Coordinates of C-alpha atoms and ligand atoms in Angstrom, one line a residue:
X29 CA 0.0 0.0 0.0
X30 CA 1.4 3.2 -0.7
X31 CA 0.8 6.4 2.1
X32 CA -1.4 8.5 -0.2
X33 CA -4.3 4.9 0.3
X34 CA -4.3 5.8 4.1
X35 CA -7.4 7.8 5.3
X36 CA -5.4 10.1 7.3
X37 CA -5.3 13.0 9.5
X38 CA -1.7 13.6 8.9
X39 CA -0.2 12.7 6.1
X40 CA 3.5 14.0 6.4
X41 CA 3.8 11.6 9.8
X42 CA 1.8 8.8 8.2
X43 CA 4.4 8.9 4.8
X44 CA 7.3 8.6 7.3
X45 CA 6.0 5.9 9.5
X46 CA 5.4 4.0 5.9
X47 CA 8.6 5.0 4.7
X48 CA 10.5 3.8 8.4
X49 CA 8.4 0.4 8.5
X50 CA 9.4 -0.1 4.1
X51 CA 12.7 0.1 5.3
X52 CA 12.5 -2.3 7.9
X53 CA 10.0 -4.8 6.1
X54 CA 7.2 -4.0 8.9
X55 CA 4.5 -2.6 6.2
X56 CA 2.1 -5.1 7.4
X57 CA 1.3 -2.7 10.3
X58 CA -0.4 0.0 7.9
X59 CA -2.9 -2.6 6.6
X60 CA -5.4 -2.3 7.6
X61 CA -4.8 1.2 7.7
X62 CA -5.3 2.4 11.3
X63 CA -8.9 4.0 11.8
X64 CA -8.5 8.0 12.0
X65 CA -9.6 8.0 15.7
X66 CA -6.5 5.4 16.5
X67 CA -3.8 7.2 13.9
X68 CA -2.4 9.7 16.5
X69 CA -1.3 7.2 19.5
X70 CA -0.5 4.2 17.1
X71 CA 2.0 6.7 14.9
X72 CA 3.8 7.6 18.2
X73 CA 3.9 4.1 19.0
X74 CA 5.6 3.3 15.9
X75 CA 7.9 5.9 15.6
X76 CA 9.2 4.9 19.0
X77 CA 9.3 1.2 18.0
X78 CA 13.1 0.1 17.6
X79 CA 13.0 -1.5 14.8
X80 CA 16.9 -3.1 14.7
X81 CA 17.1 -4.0 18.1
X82 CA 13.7 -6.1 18.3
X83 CA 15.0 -7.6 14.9
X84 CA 18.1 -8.6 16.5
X85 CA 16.2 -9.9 20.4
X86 CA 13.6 -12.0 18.0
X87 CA 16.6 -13.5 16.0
X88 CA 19.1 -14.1 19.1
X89 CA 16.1 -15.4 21.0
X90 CA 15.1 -18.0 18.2
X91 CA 18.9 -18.9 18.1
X92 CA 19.9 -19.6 21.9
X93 CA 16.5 -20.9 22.2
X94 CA 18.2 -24.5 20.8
X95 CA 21.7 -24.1 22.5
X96 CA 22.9 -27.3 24.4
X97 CA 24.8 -26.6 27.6
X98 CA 26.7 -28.2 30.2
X99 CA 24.4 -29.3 33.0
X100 CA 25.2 -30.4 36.3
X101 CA 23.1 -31.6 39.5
X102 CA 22.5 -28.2 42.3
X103 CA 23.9 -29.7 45.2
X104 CA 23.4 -26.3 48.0
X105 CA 20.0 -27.2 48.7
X106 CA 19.2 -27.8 52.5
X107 CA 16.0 -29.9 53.3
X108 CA 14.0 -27.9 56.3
X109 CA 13.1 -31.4 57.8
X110 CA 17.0 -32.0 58.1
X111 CA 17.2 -29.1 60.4
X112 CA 17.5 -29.2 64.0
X113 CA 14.6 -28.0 65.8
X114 CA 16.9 -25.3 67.6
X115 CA 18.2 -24.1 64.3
X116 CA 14.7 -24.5 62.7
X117 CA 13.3 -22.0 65.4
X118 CA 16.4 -19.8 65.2
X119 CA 15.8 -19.6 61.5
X120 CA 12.3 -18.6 62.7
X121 CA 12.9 -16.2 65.0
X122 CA 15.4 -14.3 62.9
X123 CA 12.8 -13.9 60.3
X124 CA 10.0 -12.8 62.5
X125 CA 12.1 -10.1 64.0
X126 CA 13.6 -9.3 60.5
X127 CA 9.8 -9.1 60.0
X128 CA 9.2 -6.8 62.9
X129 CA 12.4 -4.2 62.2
X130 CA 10.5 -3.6 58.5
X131 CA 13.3 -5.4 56.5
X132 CA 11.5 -7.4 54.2
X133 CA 8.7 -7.1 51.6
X134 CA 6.7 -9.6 50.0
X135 CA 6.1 -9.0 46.2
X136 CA 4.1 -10.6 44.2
X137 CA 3.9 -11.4 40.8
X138 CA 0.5 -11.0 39.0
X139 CA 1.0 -9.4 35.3
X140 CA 0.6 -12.8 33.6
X141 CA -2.1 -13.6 31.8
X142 CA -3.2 -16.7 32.8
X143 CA -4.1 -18.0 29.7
X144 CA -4.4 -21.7 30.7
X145 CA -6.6 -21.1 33.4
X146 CA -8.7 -18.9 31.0
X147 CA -10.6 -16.9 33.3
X148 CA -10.9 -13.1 31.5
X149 CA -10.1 -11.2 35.0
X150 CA -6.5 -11.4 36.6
X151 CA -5.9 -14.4 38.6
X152 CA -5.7 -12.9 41.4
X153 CA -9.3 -12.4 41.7
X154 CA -9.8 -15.3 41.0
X155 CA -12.1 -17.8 43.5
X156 CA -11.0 -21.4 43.8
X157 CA -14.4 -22.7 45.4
X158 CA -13.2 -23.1 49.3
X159 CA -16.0 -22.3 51.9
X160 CA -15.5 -18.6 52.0
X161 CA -15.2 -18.0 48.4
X162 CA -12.0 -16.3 49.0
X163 CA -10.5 -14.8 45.8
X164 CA -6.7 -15.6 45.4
X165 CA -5.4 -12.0 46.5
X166 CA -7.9 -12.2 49.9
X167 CA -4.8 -15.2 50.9
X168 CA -2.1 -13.7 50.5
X169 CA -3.1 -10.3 52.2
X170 CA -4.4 -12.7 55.3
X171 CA -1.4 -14.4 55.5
X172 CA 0.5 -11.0 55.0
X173 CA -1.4 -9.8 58.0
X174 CA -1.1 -13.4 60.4
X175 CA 3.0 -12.6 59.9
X176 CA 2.9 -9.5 60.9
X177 CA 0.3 -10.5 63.9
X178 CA 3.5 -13.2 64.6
X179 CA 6.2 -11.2 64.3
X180 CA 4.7 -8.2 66.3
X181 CA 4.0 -10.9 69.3
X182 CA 7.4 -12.2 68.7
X183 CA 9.3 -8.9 69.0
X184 CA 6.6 -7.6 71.6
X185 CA 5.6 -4.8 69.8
X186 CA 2.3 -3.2 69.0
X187 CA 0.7 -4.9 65.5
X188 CA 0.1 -1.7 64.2
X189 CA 3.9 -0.8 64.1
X190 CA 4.7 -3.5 62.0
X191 CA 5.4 -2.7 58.6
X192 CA 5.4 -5.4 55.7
X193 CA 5.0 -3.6 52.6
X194 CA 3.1 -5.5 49.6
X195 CA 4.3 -4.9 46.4
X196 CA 1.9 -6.1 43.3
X197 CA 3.7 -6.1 39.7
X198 CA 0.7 -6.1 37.4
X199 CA 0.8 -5.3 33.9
X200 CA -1.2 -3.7 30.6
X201 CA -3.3 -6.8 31.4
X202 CA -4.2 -6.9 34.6
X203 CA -3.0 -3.4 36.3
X204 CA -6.8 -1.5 36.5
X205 CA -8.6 -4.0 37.6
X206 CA -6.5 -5.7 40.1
X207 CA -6.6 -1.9 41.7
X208 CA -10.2 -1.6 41.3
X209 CA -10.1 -5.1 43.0
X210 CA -7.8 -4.2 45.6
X211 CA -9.9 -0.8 46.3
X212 CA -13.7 -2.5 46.1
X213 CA -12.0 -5.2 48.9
X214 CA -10.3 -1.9 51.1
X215 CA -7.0 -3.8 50.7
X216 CA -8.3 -6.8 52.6
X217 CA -7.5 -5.4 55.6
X218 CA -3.9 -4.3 54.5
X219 CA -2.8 -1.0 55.3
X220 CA -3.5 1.5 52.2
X221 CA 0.3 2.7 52.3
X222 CA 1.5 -0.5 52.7
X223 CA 0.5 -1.9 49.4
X224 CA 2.0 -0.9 46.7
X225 CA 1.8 -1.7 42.6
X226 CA 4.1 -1.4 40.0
X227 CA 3.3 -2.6 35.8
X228 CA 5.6 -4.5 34.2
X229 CA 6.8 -3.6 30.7
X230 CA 5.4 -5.2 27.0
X231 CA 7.1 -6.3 24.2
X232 CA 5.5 -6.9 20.5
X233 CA 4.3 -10.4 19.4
X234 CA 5.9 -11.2 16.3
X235 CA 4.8 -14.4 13.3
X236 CA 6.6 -16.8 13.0
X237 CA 8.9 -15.1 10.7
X238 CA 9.6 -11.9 12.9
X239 CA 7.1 -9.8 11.2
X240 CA 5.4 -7.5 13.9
X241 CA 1.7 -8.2 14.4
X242 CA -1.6 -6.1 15.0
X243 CA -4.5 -6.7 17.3
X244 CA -6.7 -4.8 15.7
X245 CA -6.5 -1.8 12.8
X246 CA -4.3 0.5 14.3
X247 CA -3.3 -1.2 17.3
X248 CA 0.0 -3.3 17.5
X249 CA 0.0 -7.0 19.1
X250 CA 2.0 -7.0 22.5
X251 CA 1.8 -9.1 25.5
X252 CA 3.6 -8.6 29.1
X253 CA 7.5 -8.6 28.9
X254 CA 7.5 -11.8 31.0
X255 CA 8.1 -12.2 35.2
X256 CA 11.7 -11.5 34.7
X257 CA 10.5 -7.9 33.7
X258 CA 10.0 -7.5 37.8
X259 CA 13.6 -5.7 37.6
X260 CA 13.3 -3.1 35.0
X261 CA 10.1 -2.4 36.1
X262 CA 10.7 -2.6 39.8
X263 CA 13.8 0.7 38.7
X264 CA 11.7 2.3 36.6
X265 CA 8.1 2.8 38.1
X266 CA 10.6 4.0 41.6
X267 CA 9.7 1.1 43.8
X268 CA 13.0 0.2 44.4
X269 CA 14.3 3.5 45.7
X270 CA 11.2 3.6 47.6
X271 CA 12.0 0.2 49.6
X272 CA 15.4 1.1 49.5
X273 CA 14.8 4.6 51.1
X274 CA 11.9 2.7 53.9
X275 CA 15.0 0.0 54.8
X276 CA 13.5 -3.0 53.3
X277 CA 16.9 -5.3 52.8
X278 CA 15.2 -8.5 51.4
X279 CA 12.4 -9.1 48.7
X280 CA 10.1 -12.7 48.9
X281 CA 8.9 -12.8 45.9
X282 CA 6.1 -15.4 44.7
X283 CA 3.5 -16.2 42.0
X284 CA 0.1 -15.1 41.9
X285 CA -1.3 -19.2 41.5
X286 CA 0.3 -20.9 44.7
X287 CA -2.5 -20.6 47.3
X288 CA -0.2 -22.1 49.8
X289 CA 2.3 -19.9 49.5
X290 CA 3.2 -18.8 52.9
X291 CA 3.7 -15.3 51.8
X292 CA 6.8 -13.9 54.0
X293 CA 7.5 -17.4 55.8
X294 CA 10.2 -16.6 58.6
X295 CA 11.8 -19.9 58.8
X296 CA 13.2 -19.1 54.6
X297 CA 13.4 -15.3 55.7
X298 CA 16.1 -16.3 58.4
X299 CA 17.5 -18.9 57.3
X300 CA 18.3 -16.8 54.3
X301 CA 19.5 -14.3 56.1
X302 CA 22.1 -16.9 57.9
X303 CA 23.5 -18.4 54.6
X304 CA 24.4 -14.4 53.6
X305 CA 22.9 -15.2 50.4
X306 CA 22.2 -12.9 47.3
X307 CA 19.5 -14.8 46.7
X308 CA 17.2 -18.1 47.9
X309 CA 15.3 -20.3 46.0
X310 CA 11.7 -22.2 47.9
X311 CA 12.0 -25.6 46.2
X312 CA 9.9 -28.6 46.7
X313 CA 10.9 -32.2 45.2
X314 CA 9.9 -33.6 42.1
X315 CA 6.9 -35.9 42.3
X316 CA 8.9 -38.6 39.7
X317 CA 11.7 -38.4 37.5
X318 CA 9.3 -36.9 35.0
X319 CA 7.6 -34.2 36.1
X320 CA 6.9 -30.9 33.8
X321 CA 8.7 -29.1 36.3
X322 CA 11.5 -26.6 35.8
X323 CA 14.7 -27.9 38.3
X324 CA 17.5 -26.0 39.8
X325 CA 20.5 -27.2 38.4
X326 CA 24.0 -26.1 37.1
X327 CA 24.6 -24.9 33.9
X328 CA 28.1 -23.9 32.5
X329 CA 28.7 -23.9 36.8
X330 CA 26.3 -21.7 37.5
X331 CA 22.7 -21.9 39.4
X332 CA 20.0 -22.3 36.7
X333 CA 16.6 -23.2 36.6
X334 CA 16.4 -25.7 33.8
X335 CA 13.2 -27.0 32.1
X336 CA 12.4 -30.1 32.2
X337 CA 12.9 -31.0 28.2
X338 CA 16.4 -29.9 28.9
X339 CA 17.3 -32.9 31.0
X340 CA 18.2 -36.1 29.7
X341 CA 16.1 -39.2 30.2
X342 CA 19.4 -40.5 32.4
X343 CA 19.5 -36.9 34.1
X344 CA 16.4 -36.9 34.4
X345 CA 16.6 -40.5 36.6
X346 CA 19.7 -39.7 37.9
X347 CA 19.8 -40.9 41.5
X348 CA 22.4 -40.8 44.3
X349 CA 24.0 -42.8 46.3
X350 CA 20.8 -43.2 48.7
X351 CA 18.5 -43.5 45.7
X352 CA 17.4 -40.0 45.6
X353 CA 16.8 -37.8 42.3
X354 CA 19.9 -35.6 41.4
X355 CA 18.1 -33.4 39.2
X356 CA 14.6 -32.6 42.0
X357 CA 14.6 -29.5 43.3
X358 CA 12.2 -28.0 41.6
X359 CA 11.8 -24.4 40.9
X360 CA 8.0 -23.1 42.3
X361 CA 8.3 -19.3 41.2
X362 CA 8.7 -18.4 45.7
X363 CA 12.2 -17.0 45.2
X364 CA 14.1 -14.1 48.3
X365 CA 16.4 -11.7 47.0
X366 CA 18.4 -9.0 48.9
X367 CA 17.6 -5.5 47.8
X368 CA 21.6 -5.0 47.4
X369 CA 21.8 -7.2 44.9
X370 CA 18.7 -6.6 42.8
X371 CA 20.2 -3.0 42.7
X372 CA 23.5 -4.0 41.8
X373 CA 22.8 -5.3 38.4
X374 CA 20.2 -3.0 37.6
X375 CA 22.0 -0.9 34.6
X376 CA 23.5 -4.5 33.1
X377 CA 19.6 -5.5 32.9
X378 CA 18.3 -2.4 31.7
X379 CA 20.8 -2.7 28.7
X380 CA 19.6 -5.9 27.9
X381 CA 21.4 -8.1 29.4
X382 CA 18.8 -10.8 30.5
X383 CA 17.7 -13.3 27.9
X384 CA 14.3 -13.5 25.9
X385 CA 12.8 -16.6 25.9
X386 CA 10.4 -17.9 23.2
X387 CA 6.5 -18.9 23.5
X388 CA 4.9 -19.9 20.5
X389 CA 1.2 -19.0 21.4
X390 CA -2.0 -18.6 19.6
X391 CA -2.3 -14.5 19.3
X392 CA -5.5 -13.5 18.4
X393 CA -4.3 -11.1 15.6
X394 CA -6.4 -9.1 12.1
X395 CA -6.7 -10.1 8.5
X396 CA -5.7 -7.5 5.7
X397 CA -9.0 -6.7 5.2
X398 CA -9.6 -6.1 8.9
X399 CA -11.7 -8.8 9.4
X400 CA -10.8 -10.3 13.2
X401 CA -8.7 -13.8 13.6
X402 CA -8.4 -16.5 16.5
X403 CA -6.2 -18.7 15.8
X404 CA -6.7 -22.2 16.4
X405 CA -2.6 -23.2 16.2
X406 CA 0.4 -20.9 17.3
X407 CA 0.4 -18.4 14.6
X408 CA 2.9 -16.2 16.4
X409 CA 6.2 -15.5 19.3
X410 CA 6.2 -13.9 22.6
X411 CA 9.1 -13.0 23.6
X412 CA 9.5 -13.1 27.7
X413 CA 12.0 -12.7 30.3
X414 CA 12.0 -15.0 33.3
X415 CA 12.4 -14.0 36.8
X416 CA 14.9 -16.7 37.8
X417 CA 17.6 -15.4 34.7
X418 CA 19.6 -13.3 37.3
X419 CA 20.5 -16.6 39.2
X420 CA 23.6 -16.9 37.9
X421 CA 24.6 -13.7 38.7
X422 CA 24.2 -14.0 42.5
X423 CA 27.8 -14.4 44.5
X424 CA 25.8 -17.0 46.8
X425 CA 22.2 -18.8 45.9
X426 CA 20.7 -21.1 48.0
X427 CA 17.7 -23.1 48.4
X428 CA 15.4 -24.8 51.0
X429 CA 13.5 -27.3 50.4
X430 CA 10.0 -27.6 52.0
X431 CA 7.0 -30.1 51.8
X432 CA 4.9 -29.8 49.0
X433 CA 1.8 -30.3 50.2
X434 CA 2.1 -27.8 52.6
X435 CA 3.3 -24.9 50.6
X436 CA 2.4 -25.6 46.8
X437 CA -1.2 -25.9 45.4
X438 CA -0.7 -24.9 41.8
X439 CA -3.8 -22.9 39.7
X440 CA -2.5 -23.1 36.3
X441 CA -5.3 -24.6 34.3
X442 CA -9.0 -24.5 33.8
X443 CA -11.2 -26.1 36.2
X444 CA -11.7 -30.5 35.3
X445 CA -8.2 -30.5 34.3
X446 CA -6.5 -33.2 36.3
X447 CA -3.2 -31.4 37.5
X448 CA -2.2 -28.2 38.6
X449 CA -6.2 -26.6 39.0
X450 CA -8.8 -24.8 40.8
X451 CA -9.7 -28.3 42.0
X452 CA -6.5 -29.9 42.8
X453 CA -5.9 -26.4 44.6
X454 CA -8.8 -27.1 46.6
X455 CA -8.1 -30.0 47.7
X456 CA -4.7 -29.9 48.7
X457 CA -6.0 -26.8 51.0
X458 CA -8.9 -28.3 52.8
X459 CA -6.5 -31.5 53.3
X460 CA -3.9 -29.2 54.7
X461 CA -6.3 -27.4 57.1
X462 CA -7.5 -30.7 58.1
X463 CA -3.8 -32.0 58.9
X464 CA -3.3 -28.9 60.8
X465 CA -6.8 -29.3 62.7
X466 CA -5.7 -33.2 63.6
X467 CA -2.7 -32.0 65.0
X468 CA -4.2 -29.7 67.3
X469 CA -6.0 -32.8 68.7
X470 CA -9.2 -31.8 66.6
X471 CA -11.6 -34.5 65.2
X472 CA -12.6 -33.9 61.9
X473 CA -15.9 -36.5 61.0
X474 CA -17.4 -35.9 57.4
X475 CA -17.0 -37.2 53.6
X476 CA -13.0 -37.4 53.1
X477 CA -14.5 -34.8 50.1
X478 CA -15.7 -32.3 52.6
X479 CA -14.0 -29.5 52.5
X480 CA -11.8 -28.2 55.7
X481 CA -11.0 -24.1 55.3
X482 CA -8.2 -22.7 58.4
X483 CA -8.3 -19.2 57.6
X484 CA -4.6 -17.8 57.5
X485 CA -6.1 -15.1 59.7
X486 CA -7.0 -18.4 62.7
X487 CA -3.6 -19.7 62.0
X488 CA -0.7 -18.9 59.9
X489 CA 1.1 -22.3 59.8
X490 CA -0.7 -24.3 62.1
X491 CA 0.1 -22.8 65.3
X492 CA -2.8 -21.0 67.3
X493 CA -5.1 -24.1 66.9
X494 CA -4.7 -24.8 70.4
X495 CA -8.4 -23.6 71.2
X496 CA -9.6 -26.8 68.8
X497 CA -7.8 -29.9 71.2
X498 CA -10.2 -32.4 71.6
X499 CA -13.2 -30.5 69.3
X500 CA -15.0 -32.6 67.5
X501 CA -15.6 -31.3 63.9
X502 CA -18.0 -32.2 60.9
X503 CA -16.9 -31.6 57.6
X504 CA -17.3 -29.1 56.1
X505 CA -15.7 -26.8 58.5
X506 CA -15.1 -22.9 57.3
X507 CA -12.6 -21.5 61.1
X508 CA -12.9 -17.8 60.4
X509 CA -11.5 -15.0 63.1
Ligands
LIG18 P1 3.0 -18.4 34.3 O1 4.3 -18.7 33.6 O2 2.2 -19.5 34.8 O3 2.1 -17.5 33.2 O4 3.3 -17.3 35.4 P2 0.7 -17.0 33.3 O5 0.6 -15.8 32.3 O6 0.2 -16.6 34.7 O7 -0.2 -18.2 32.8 P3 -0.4 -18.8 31.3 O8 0.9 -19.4 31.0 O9 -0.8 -17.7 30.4 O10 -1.5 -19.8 31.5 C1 4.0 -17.6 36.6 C2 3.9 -16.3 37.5 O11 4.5 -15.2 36.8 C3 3.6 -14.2 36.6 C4 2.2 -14.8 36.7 O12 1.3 -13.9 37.1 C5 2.5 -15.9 37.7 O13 2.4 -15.4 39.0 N1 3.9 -13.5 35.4 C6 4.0 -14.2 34.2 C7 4.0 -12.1 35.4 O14 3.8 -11.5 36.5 N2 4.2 -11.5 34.2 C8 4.3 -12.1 33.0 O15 4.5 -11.5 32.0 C9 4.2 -13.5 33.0

């Protein structure tokens, strides 16, 4: 198409856009032309595309994406049932008071965009079908607030004083209405200045062939740079300084779809904080040799998390001497980092020194003549970054390895799927609480299907069940302070 087709406002800007994308082989983008009401913010997106650099990321990306490298078993990873139970509560007791002196944050991750699960709102709102109906976000703020409850007891100071900011990276995708959610909900119960949000960046989808792609007539493709784009992001929207300047030394960092996660858990806060580390890694073992799961492992000597369709089938069942998987720990997106040393490398990062990784999705994307398409096989490339890419970097990584059913209840995929969903979530809660509630010297009577719901607000970690000894319960049980 040549400018003087293009129903346009401004035709000098429009002939140079044409003229910029001709030169790079990007004329796709002006067909369908862009609708008048669309022309002004989608020529100032393209003039500040850079077209030679994402040329370059898409082809370096396609080319390291097949690179063999030199992999070796992580051996630094400390079971927490090998500990001591002195050391176990020393660990503990360091992280509640590192809790108390308003060193740590917990941020979370929650710019994805949950395709698998395909619910249209962020996951975070998302409702997994326990008792209360609790969406995702309503745990994590409770078990933000039990920790601080702990760690003000612990330190014997007033729970007001206590400050644990919460940091939510959304993106494009998910950043207005995880505030709107966060507002409607008044923060579940979470101080206003203590929660904080920050967007990720976005990158364009590209074909197959590196041509860039549109969403629509005047509007380009683009998807959320990926959770590795926590560091630019955390620089650039200020967040860092911000924790820097309120004395926040450490960052726990987890995934929006773990409702287990035991956001801020002292026992990893101080036993991080004994090894000196740069940065920590939750693991939990692989269930068999062949799990989907990404493991920590070393590549070229360095601490990696490595998919699994990089390992071997002998790495893969590589055991030791007592029979146990070499290659297990496996990676579950709960990662602590020290503020130092997410500074340190900010300007290597920023100049692109992390590597894109490449997802072959099915991008919803236009026809020539504008009519809408939804693609039923991959048609296209995003290109992401991945949160665990600065491993290597760290002078001193470490990991802890804790029980899986007690701290990892995936919700990846749609509800009836048989791994990793709302309903595998659900279960592997209401089984926890009714663990927790047996310990205590509860009875729990009911269908083994009935579900059992501890709010994190009763009991953080199973601890303050005290007032349940010898209760007898009937399924299905919903404690709520
Ligand atoms: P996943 O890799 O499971 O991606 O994210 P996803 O987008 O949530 O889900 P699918 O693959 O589309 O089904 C792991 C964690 O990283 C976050 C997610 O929100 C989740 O907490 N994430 C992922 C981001 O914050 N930003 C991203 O760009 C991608």
């Amino acid at each position: 198409m040549c400018s003087s087709d293009l129903p346009t406002r401004n035709l000098p800007a429009m002939a140079a856009i044409a003229s910029t994308l001709a030169d790079h082989d990007q004329s796709q983008l002006l067909t369908p032309p862009p609708p008048p009401e669309k022309q002004e913010d989608f020529l100032a997106k393209l003039k500040a595309l850079d077209y030679p650099k994402l040329k370059s990321t898409f082809e370096t990306s396609l080319s390291q994406s097949g690179e063999s490298r030199n992999l070796a078993p992580f051996k630094d990873v400390t079971d927490v049932a090998s500990l001591s139970a002195e050391t176990a509560a020393g660990y503990r007791a360091d992280g509640l008071a590192n809790i108390a002196q308003g060193k740590t944050c917990a941020l979370l991750l929650a710019g994805g965009q949950g395709t698998r699960l395909g619910s249209s709102s962020p996951k975070g709102c998302y409702n997994i079908g326990m008792p209360s109906n609790k969406p995702l976000f309503q745990y994590y703020c409770e078990r933000i607030s039990a920790v601080k409850r702990l760690a003000a007891a612990h330190a014997g100071v007033d729970e007001a004083t206590v400050r644990l900011p919460f940091v939510i990276m959304c993106s494009h995708a998910t950043s207005a209405e995880t505030i709107a959610f966060f507002e409607k909900h008044d923060n579940f119960g979470l101080p206003k200045d203590q929660v904080i949000f920050f967007n990720q960046g976005t990158m364009p989808c590209f074909t197959l062939e590196g041509k860039l792609m549109l969403a629509a007539p005047g509007e380009l493709a683009e998807a959320p740079d990926g959770n590795g784009g926590m560091y630019v992001a955390l620089r650039e929207s200020g967040v860092l300084t911000r924790l820097q300047k309120e004395g926040v030394t450490g960052i726990f960092q987890f995934g929006v779809d773990n409702c287990l996660c035991h956001v801020a858990e002292p026992t990893f806060l101080g036993f991080c904080q004994a090894q000196g580390a740069d940065c920590a890694v939750k693991t939990v073992a692989k269930l068999h040799a062949h799990e989907s799961v990404g493991v920590l492992a070393l590549v070229n000597g360095k601490p990696e998390v490595v998919e699994y369709s990089e390992l071997s089938k002998e790495m893969a069942e590589a055991t030791d001497a007592n029979g146990a998987l070499l290659y297990s720990a496996s990676h579950i997106c709960v990662n602590w980092f020290s503020v130092a040393f997410v500074a340190g490398f900010m300007d290597e990062i920023a100049a692109g020194g992390m590597p894109w990784h490449v997802a072959k999705k099915k991008i919803p994307t236009v026809a020539p003549d504008g009519s809408a398409v939804k693609p039923e096989v991959p048609n296209g490339i995003k290109l992401e970054l991945f949160i665990f890419d600065t491993f290597p970097r760290a002078r001193k990584l470490v990991a802890l390895q804790v029980p899986r059913e007690e701290e990892f209840a995936p919700v990846k995929n749609a509800p009836g799927s048989s791994s990793d969903s709302p309903d595998t979530a659900r279960a592997l809660y209401s089984q926890l609480s009714r663990r927790r509630l047996l310990a205590a010297g509860a009875t729990v009577s009911g269908d083994e299907g009935a579900l059992v719901e501890v709010s994190p607000l009763v009991s953080y970690a199973g601890e303050g069940l005290e007032s349940y000894a010898d209760k007898a319960l009937q399924a299905p049980v919903h404690l709520e302070k």
